[in-house]
Coordinates of C-alpha atoms in Angstrom, one line a residue:
M27 CA 0.0 0.0 0.0
L28 CA 1.1 3.6 -0.6
S29 CA 0.5 4.4 3.0
T30 CA 3.0 1.8 4.1
Q31 CA 5.7 3.0 1.6
I32 CA 5.1 6.6 2.7
A33 CA 5.6 5.6 6.4
R34 CA 9.0 4.1 5.5
Y35 CA 9.9 7.1 3.5
V36 CA 9.1 9.5 6.3
S37 CA 10.9 7.4 8.8
L38 CA 14.1 7.5 6.7
Y39 CA 14.1 11.3 6.5
R40 CA 13.4 11.7 10.2
S41 CA 16.4 9.5 10.9
L42 CA 18.4 12.2 9.2
G43 CA 17.2 14.7 11.8
R44 CA 14.4 16.3 9.8
K45 CA 11.0 16.9 11.3
F46 CA 9.4 16.2 7.9
S47 CA 5.9 17.0 9.3
E48 CA 4.6 19.1 6.4
Q49 CA 5.8 16.5 3.9
E50 CA 4.2 13.7 5.8
R51 CA 0.9 15.6 6.0
L52 CA 0.9 16.2 2.2
L53 CA 1.8 12.6 1.4
R54 CA -0.9 11.2 3.7
Q55 CA -3.4 13.4 1.8
Y56 CA -2.0 12.1 -1.5
A57 CA -2.2 8.4 -0.3
A58 CA -5.8 8.9 0.8
F59 CA -6.7 10.4 -2.6
A60 CA -4.9 7.7 -4.6
E61 CA -6.0 4.7 -2.6
R62 CA -9.6 5.7 -3.2
F63 CA -8.9 4.7 -6.8
G64 CA -7.2 1.5 -5.8
D65 CA -3.7 2.7 -6.5
R66 CA -0.9 0.6 -5.0
H67 CA 1.9 2.4 -6.8
T68 CA 2.4 6.1 -7.7
R69 CA 0.7 7.2 -11.0
V70 CA 1.6 10.4 -12.8
Q71 CA -1.9 11.2 -13.8
R72 CA -3.2 10.6 -10.3
I73 CA -0.6 13.0 -8.9
Y74 CA -1.7 15.6 -11.5
D75 CA -5.3 15.1 -10.5
W76 CA -4.6 15.5 -6.8
C77 CA -2.5 18.7 -7.4
H78 CA -5.3 20.2 -9.5
T79 CA -7.6 20.0 -6.5
A80 CA -5.4 22.4 -4.5
S81 CA -6.7 25.8 -3.5
S82 CA -3.8 27.8 -5.1
Q83 CA -0.8 27.4 -7.4
N84 CA 1.6 27.6 -4.5
V85 CA -0.2 24.7 -2.7
A86 CA -0.3 22.7 -5.9
R87 CA 3.5 23.2 -6.3
H88 CA 4.2 22.0 -2.7
R89 CA 1.9 19.0 -3.2
Y90 CA 3.6 18.1 -6.5
D91 CA 7.2 18.5 -5.2
A92 CA 6.3 16.2 -2.2
A93 CA 4.7 13.6 -4.4
R94 CA 7.5 13.6 -6.9
N95 CA 10.2 13.2 -4.4
F96 CA 8.4 10.3 -2.9
S97 CA 7.9 8.8 -6.3
L98 CA 11.7 8.8 -6.9
F99 CA 12.2 6.9 -3.7
A100 CA 9.4 4.4 -4.5
H101 CA 10.6 3.9 -8.1
A102 CA 14.1 3.0 -6.9
E103 CA 12.6 0.1 -5.0
N104 CA 10.0 -0.9 -7.6
P105 CA 9.9 0.4 -11.2
D106 CA 6.1 0.0 -11.3
N107 CA 6.0 3.3 -9.5
E108 CA 5.8 6.2 -12.0
V109 CA 7.8 9.4 -11.6
P110 CA 6.4 12.7 -12.9
P111 CA 8.7 15.2 -14.6
V112 CA 10.3 18.1 -12.8
G113 CA 8.7 21.6 -12.4
V114 CA 5.2 21.0 -13.9
F115 CA 3.6 23.2 -11.2
G116 CA 6.6 25.7 -11.1
R117 CA 9.6 25.9 -8.9
G118 CA 9.8 27.5 -5.5
K119 CA 12.9 28.9 -3.8
R120 CA 14.2 27.8 -0.4
P121 CA 17.2 29.1 1.6
R122 CA 20.3 27.0 1.5
P123 CA 21.1 25.3 4.8
T124 CA 24.2 26.6 6.6
P125 CA 27.1 24.4 5.5
T126 CA 29.6 22.5 7.8
I127 CA 33.3 22.6 6.7
I128 CA 34.5 19.1 7.4
E129 CA 38.1 18.7 8.5
A130 CA 40.4 16.1 6.9
D131 CA 40.7 14.1 10.1
Q132 CA 36.9 14.0 10.4
V133 CA 36.6 12.6 6.8
R134 CA 39.1 9.9 7.7
A135 CA 37.2 9.0 10.8
I136 CA 33.9 8.7 8.9
M137 CA 35.5 6.6 6.3
A138 CA 37.0 4.3 8.9
A139 CA 33.7 4.0 10.7
A140 CA 32.0 3.1 7.5
L141 CA 34.0 -0.1 7.4
N142 CA 31.9 -1.2 10.4
V143 CA 28.6 -0.6 8.7
P144 CA 26.5 -3.8 8.8
P145 CA 26.1 -6.4 7.5
H146 CA 29.8 -7.3 8.1
G147 CA 31.6 -9.5 5.6
T148 CA 29.6 -8.0 2.7
I149 CA 30.4 -5.4 0.0
S150 CA 28.3 -2.7 1.8
P151 CA 30.9 -1.4 4.3
Y152 CA 33.5 -1.1 1.5
T153 CA 30.9 0.7 -0.7
Y154 CA 30.2 3.4 1.9
H155 CA 33.9 3.7 2.8
Y156 CA 35.0 4.3 -0.8
L157 CA 31.9 6.3 -1.7
F158 CA 32.4 8.9 1.0
G159 CA 36.1 9.0 0.1
L160 CA 35.3 9.7 -3.5
L161 CA 32.8 12.5 -2.6
A162 CA 35.4 14.1 -0.4
A163 CA 38.2 13.8 -3.0
T164 CA 36.2 15.0 -6.0
G165 CA 33.2 17.1 -4.8
L166 CA 30.8 15.0 -6.8
R167 CA 27.1 15.2 -6.1
I168 CA 25.8 12.0 -4.4
S169 CA 23.4 11.4 -7.3
E170 CA 26.4 11.6 -9.8
A171 CA 28.5 9.2 -7.7
L172 CA 25.7 6.6 -7.4
A173 CA 25.0 6.8 -11.1
L174 CA 28.6 5.9 -12.0
Q175 CA 29.2 2.6 -13.9
C176 CA 32.3 0.4 -13.7
N177 CA 33.5 1.5 -17.1
D178 CA 33.3 5.2 -16.2
L179 CA 36.8 5.0 -14.7
V180 CA 38.9 5.7 -17.8
E181 CA 42.6 6.6 -18.5
D182 CA 41.9 10.3 -18.4
G183 CA 39.8 10.4 -15.3
L184 CA 36.2 9.7 -14.3
V185 CA 33.3 10.1 -16.7
V186 CA 30.3 11.7 -15.1
R187 CA 27.4 10.8 -17.4
N188 CA 24.5 11.7 -15.1
G189 CA 25.2 15.2 -14.1
K190 CA 22.7 17.8 -13.2
F191 CA 20.6 19.1 -16.1
G192 CA 21.7 16.0 -18.1
K193 CA 25.3 17.4 -18.5
Q194 CA 28.2 15.0 -19.0
R195 CA 31.8 15.8 -18.0
L196 CA 35.2 14.3 -17.5
I197 CA 36.9 15.0 -14.2
A198 CA 40.6 14.5 -13.5
L199 CA 41.6 12.3 -10.6
Q200 CA 44.5 12.4 -8.2
P201 CA 46.7 9.3 -8.4
S202 CA 45.6 8.3 -4.8
T203 CA 41.9 8.6 -5.7
R204 CA 42.4 6.4 -8.8
Q205 CA 44.3 3.8 -6.8
A206 CA 41.4 3.8 -4.2
L207 CA 38.8 3.3 -6.9
E208 CA 40.8 0.5 -8.5
A209 CA 41.1 -1.1 -5.1
Y210 CA 37.3 -0.9 -4.6
I211 CA 36.7 -2.4 -8.1
A212 CA 38.9 -5.3 -7.2
I213 CA 36.9 -5.9 -4.0
R214 CA 33.6 -5.5 -5.9
A215 CA 34.6 -8.1 -8.4
K216 CA 34.6 -10.7 -5.6
H217 CA 30.9 -10.0 -4.8
P218 CA 27.9 -10.7 -7.1
A219 CA 26.2 -7.7 -8.7
K220 CA 23.0 -7.5 -10.7
C221 CA 24.1 -4.5 -12.8
N222 CA 27.1 -2.5 -13.9
D223 CA 26.7 0.2 -11.1
L224 CA 30.1 1.1 -9.7
F225 CA 28.9 1.3 -6.1
V226 CA 26.7 -1.6 -5.0
T227 CA 25.3 -3.0 -1.8
I228 CA 24.3 -6.5 -0.8
R229 CA 21.3 -6.1 -3.2
G230 CA 23.7 -6.0 -6.1
R231 CA 22.9 -2.5 -7.2
A232 CA 23.7 1.1 -6.1
P233 CA 22.1 2.2 -2.8
H234 CA 19.4 4.9 -3.0
K235 CA 20.8 8.4 -2.2
V236 CA 18.5 8.6 0.9
R237 CA 20.2 5.5 2.3
A238 CA 23.6 7.1 1.7
H239 CA 22.5 10.2 3.6
V240 CA 21.2 8.0 6.4
V241 CA 24.4 6.1 6.8
F242 CA 26.5 9.3 6.7
V243 CA 24.4 11.0 9.3
R244 CA 24.4 8.0 11.6
L245 CA 28.2 7.8 11.4
A246 CA 28.5 11.5 12.0
R247 CA 26.4 11.2 15.2
L248 CA 28.3 8.1 16.3
L249 CA 31.6 10.1 16.1
G250 CA 30.1 13.1 17.8
Y251 CA 30.2 15.4 14.8
R252 CA 26.4 15.9 14.8
G253 CA 23.8 16.3 17.6
A254 CA 20.8 14.1 18.4
T255 CA 17.9 13.5 16.1
G256 CA 16.0 16.7 15.4
T257 CA 19.1 18.9 15.3
A258 CA 20.9 20.3 12.3
G259 CA 24.5 19.5 11.6
M260 CA 27.0 17.8 9.3
R261 CA 25.4 16.5 6.1
L262 CA 26.6 14.3 3.2
H263 CA 26.5 17.3 0.9
D264 CA 29.0 19.1 3.1
L265 CA 31.7 16.8 1.5
R266 CA 31.1 18.6 -1.8
H267 CA 30.9 22.0 -0.1
T268 CA 34.2 21.4 1.7
F269 CA 35.9 20.3 -1.5
A270 CA 34.9 23.6 -3.2
V271 CA 35.9 25.7 -0.2
R272 CA 39.3 24.0 0.2
S273 CA 40.0 24.4 -3.5
L274 CA 39.2 28.1 -3.3
E275 CA 41.4 28.6 -0.3
S276 CA 44.4 27.1 -2.2
C277 CA 44.0 29.5 -5.1
P278 CA 46.8 32.2 -5.5
R279 CA 45.7 35.6 -4.1
D280 CA 45.7 37.1 -7.6
R281 CA 42.6 38.5 -9.2
E282 CA 43.3 37.0 -12.7
A283 CA 44.3 33.7 -11.2
I284 CA 41.2 33.6 -9.0
A285 CA 39.0 34.3 -12.1
H286 CA 40.5 31.4 -14.0
H287 CA 40.3 29.2 -11.0
M288 CA 36.7 29.9 -10.4
A289 CA 35.9 29.2 -14.1
G290 CA 37.7 25.9 -13.9
L291 CA 36.1 24.9 -10.6
S292 CA 32.7 25.7 -11.9
V293 CA 33.2 23.3 -14.8
Y294 CA 34.7 20.7 -12.6
L295 CA 31.7 20.8 -10.2
G296 CA 29.2 20.7 -13.0
H297 CA 27.6 24.0 -12.2
A298 CA 25.1 25.5 -14.7
S299 CA 26.3 29.0 -13.8
I300 CA 29.5 30.3 -12.3
A301 CA 27.3 32.3 -9.9
N302 CA 26.6 29.0 -8.1
T303 CA 30.4 28.6 -7.6
Y304 CA 30.8 32.1 -6.2
W305 CA 28.4 31.2 -3.4
Y306 CA 31.1 29.1 -1.8
L307 CA 33.1 32.3 -1.1
E308 CA 30.8 32.8 1.8
A309 CA 31.5 29.5 3.4
T310 CA 34.7 29.9 5.5
P311 CA 36.4 32.6 7.6
V312 CA 39.6 32.2 5.6
L313 CA 37.9 33.2 2.4
L314 CA 36.0 36.1 4.1
R315 CA 39.2 37.4 5.7
D316 CA 40.9 37.4 2.3
I317 CA 38.0 39.2 0.7
A318 CA 38.0 41.8 3.5
A319 CA 41.7 42.3 3.2
A320 CA 41.6 42.8 -0.5
S321 CA 38.7 45.2 -0.1
E322 CA 40.6 47.2 2.5
Q323 CA 43.7 47.4 0.3
L324 CA 41.5 48.6 -2.6
F325 CA 39.9 51.3 -0.4
Q326 CA 43.2 52.5 1.0
G327 CA 44.6 52.7 -2.6
E328 CA 41.7 54.8 -3.8
A329 CA 41.9 57.0 -0.7
A330 CA 45.6 57.7 -1.1

């Protein structure tokens, strides 16, 4: 039943520390509407019909976004669930959460703790160990990493075929990152898999990104890097954010060099606009201090 699937979906998000009360309310309404027609799986037309009963465009968009996100989760477990396209009822804006800059020793601790993820003696602990390491070393989105195939590791780097907005790109790898991926592929070869996904669990296919988030948050809590359920803190996406920030911190303090570095980083991260890359300038006191110092020098020069 849809209600049962929704209960599991809500439980997963609450384990990440989110209240998820509004999403649960909307999804319960959707389940009641769909189950009156005997639906046992998500149906695109039913989602449209439910959203059209909303009192306003804004309410319809919130309904649609909640139902679509749930559809993605349900489809990953059972392809009989249909997934509607993005943005049919428009797109709303929400503030970005405050990022956490993860220290190198924290990344190492999380990766080490991942090797103890149950069930022991299976591929899963290695998968999360190397997955989190790859995210930290490359700044990939979790969706991009989980979409990787075994043959995407090529001589020139790593081919990202499932980037945001359907973009494909080739990213260069440090020798240590390549060696780590090759070590994981050797381990993976000893375990049965149902597909060519690079990262697989005991089910023989890539884990759902929600599961990857859950595992990361649980490890962060276990290590004391994040508070109890219901509190904000270190997230899986912070690995990507930290990669971008550290890259910018290492850039030479030269205006032209910074411009070239920003353009290259924007392509490497797969951003649709360089404006999205500039947002990372806000993320760390080191960058803010450099910006303030440059501004003060400019002001003093003009005042002289």
